[in-house]
Coordinates of C-alpha atoms in Angstrom, one line a residue:
X22 CA -11.3 -8.6 91.1
X23 CA -10.4 -10.5 94.3
X24 CA -9.4 -13.6 92.3
X25 CA -7.0 -11.5 90.1
X26 CA -5.6 -9.9 93.3
X27 CA -5.0 -13.3 94.9
X28 CA -3.3 -14.7 91.8
X29 CA -1.0 -11.7 91.6
X30 CA -0.2 -12.0 95.3
X31 CA 0.7 -15.7 94.8
X32 CA 2.9 -14.9 91.8
X33 CA 4.7 -12.0 93.7
X34 CA 5.3 -14.2 96.7
X35 CA 7.0 -16.9 94.8
X36 CA 10.4 -17.8 96.4
X37 CA 13.3 -17.8 94.0
X38 CA 15.4 -20.5 95.7
X39 CA 12.5 -23.0 95.5
X40 CA 11.9 -22.1 91.8
X41 CA 15.7 -22.5 91.1
X42 CA 16.0 -25.9 92.8
X43 CA 12.7 -27.3 91.8
X44 CA 11.0 -25.4 89.0
X45 CA 7.2 -25.9 88.8
X46 CA 6.1 -28.5 86.2
X47 CA 2.6 -28.5 84.8
X48 CA 0.9 -31.8 85.0
X49 CA -2.5 -32.9 83.7
X50 CA -3.8 -34.5 86.8
X51 CA -2.9 -34.4 90.5
X52 CA -1.8 -38.0 90.5
X53 CA -0.1 -39.6 87.5
X54 CA 3.0 -41.5 86.2
X55 CA 6.3 -40.4 84.7
X56 CA 9.4 -42.1 83.4
X57 CA 12.5 -42.2 85.6
X58 CA 15.6 -42.6 83.5
X59 CA 18.8 -44.2 84.6
X60 CA 22.2 -42.5 84.7
X61 CA 23.3 -44.5 81.7
X62 CA 20.2 -43.8 79.5
X63 CA 19.0 -40.3 80.3
X64 CA 21.1 -38.7 77.5
X65 CA 22.5 -41.6 75.6
X66 CA 23.2 -40.5 72.0
X67 CA 22.6 -43.1 69.3
X68 CA 24.6 -43.6 66.1
X69 CA 22.6 -41.7 63.5
X70 CA 24.5 -42.7 60.3
X71 CA 22.8 -45.2 58.1
X72 CA 23.1 -46.7 54.6
X73 CA 21.2 -45.1 51.8
X74 CA 17.7 -46.5 52.1
X75 CA 18.5 -48.0 55.4
X76 CA 16.4 -47.6 58.5
X77 CA 16.7 -44.6 60.7
X78 CA 17.7 -45.1 64.3
X79 CA 14.7 -45.3 66.7
X80 CA 15.0 -43.2 69.8
X81 CA 14.3 -45.2 72.9
X82 CA 14.9 -44.9 76.6
X83 CA 15.2 -47.5 79.3
X84 CA 13.2 -46.2 82.1
X85 CA 10.9 -47.3 84.9
X86 CA 7.5 -45.8 85.6
X87 CA 7.1 -43.9 88.9
X88 CA 4.1 -42.1 90.4
X89 CA 3.8 -38.5 91.2
X90 CA 1.3 -37.2 93.7
X91 CA 0.5 -33.5 94.0
X92 CA -0.9 -33.4 97.5
X93 CA -3.3 -30.6 98.1
X94 CA -2.3 -27.8 100.5
X95 CA -4.5 -25.3 102.1
X96 CA -4.4 -22.3 104.4
X97 CA -7.5 -20.8 106.0
X98 CA -7.6 -17.1 106.7
X99 CA -10.8 -16.3 108.8
X100 CA -12.5 -12.9 108.3
X101 CA -14.5 -11.6 111.2
X102 CA -18.3 -11.4 110.7
X103 CA -18.2 -7.7 111.7
X104 CA -15.9 -6.9 108.8
X105 CA -18.4 -8.6 106.4
X106 CA -21.3 -6.6 107.8
X107 CA -19.9 -3.1 108.2
X108 CA -18.9 -2.1 104.7
X109 CA -17.8 -3.5 101.4
X110 CA -14.5 -1.6 101.3
X111 CA -13.5 -3.1 104.6
X112 CA -14.3 -6.5 103.4
X113 CA -12.3 -6.1 100.2
X114 CA -9.3 -4.9 102.2
X115 CA -9.7 -7.8 104.6
X116 CA -9.8 -10.3 101.8
X117 CA -6.8 -8.7 100.0
X118 CA -4.8 -8.8 103.3
X119 CA -5.8 -12.4 103.7
X120 CA -4.8 -13.3 100.1
X121 CA -1.4 -11.6 100.6
X122 CA -0.7 -13.4 103.9
X123 CA -1.7 -16.7 102.6
X124 CA 0.4 -16.3 99.4
X125 CA 3.5 -15.3 101.5
X126 CA 3.0 -18.1 104.0
X127 CA 2.5 -20.7 101.3
X128 CA 5.5 -19.6 99.3
X129 CA 7.7 -19.7 102.4
X130 CA 6.4 -23.1 103.3
X131 CA 7.0 -24.4 99.8
X132 CA 10.6 -23.1 99.8
X133 CA 11.3 -24.6 103.2
X134 CA 10.0 -28.0 101.9
X135 CA 12.1 -27.8 98.7
X136 CA 15.3 -26.9 100.6
X137 CA 14.8 -29.6 103.1
X138 CA 14.2 -32.2 100.3
X139 CA 17.3 -31.1 98.5
X140 CA 19.4 -31.3 101.6
X141 CA 18.0 -34.7 102.5
X142 CA 18.5 -36.0 98.9
X143 CA 21.8 -34.5 98.1
X144 CA 23.3 -33.7 101.5
X145 CA 24.9 -30.5 102.6
X146 CA 27.5 -30.5 99.9
X147 CA 31.3 -30.5 99.8
X148 CA 32.8 -27.6 101.6
X149 CA 35.7 -25.5 100.3
X150 CA 37.8 -23.6 102.9
X151 CA 37.6 -20.1 101.6
X152 CA 39.3 -18.8 104.7
X153 CA 42.5 -20.0 103.1
X154 CA 43.9 -17.1 101.1
X155 CA 45.5 -19.4 98.6
X156 CA 42.3 -21.1 97.6
X157 CA 40.8 -19.3 94.6
X158 CA 37.0 -19.4 95.1
X159 CA 36.2 -18.6 91.5
X160 CA 38.4 -21.5 90.3
X161 CA 36.9 -23.8 92.9
X162 CA 33.4 -22.9 91.7
X163 CA 34.4 -23.3 88.0
X164 CA 35.8 -26.7 88.8
X165 CA 32.5 -27.9 90.3
X166 CA 30.5 -26.4 87.4
X167 CA 32.8 -28.2 84.9
X168 CA 32.3 -31.5 86.7
X169 CA 28.5 -31.1 86.6
X170 CA 28.5 -30.3 82.9
X171 CA 30.7 -33.2 82.1
X172 CA 28.6 -35.6 84.3
X173 CA 25.4 -34.4 82.7
X174 CA 26.6 -35.0 79.1
X175 CA 24.1 -32.5 77.8
X176 CA 26.5 -30.5 75.7
X177 CA 26.0 -26.9 74.9
X178 CA 22.3 -27.1 75.9
X179 CA 23.4 -27.4 79.6
X180 CA 22.3 -24.4 81.6
X181 CA 24.1 -24.3 84.9
X182 CA 23.2 -22.0 87.8
X183 CA 24.9 -21.4 91.1
X184 CA 23.1 -20.8 94.4
X185 CA 24.9 -19.2 97.3
X186 CA 23.7 -19.1 100.9
X187 CA 24.3 -15.7 102.6
X188 CA 27.4 -17.0 104.5
X189 CA 29.0 -18.5 101.4
X190 CA 28.3 -15.4 99.3
X191 CA 29.9 -13.3 101.9
X192 CA 33.0 -15.5 102.1
X193 CA 33.5 -15.6 98.4
X194 CA 32.7 -11.9 97.8
X195 CA 35.2 -10.8 100.5
X196 CA 38.0 -13.3 99.6
X197 CA 41.3 -11.5 98.7
X198 CA 41.6 -13.4 95.4
X199 CA 38.1 -12.3 94.4
X200 CA 38.6 -8.7 95.5
X201 CA 41.9 -8.5 93.7
X202 CA 40.1 -9.1 90.4
X203 CA 38.4 -5.7 90.7
X204 CA 40.4 -2.5 90.4
X205 CA 39.5 1.1 90.7
X206 CA 41.0 4.1 89.2
X207 CA 40.6 6.0 92.5
X208 CA 42.8 3.5 94.3
X209 CA 40.0 2.4 96.7

């Protein structure tokens, strides 16, 4: 019962930004190797036509091996001996409270690490001045999305998402060119 509660607490505490930027990947061992593909060969499409009876194209990739290391993490949540002694219900409540606190702290710690890694790797990004009433935020975002889709060369299988920070969301949502797209029959 406690293990199920802890697993549920961990799942409900998962932070959506971390999952969006770096989705979890199941791996068979805590340390292992993976292929790191170059820009040129990650989605290179081969010529598939062949003569009747001729050989089919063999898919191959040029990649180098890299190592992953899933370093263990741990959080200790002490429970007072008095709670252990007094009664079983108090102990269960203390353990559940601990599981919830650990899950929330671990999820926030993971999200912070993912965001810091993204900012370190990619930089803060290119800013668009949304305070300029002539700059259309939707068109600017669409332009960036289109450039990502074209650069990835993954065709219709490309699934693009957009992540807004609170300040950027507010700037886009309240921009006059965005607000003008919504009309109301009541005139408000």
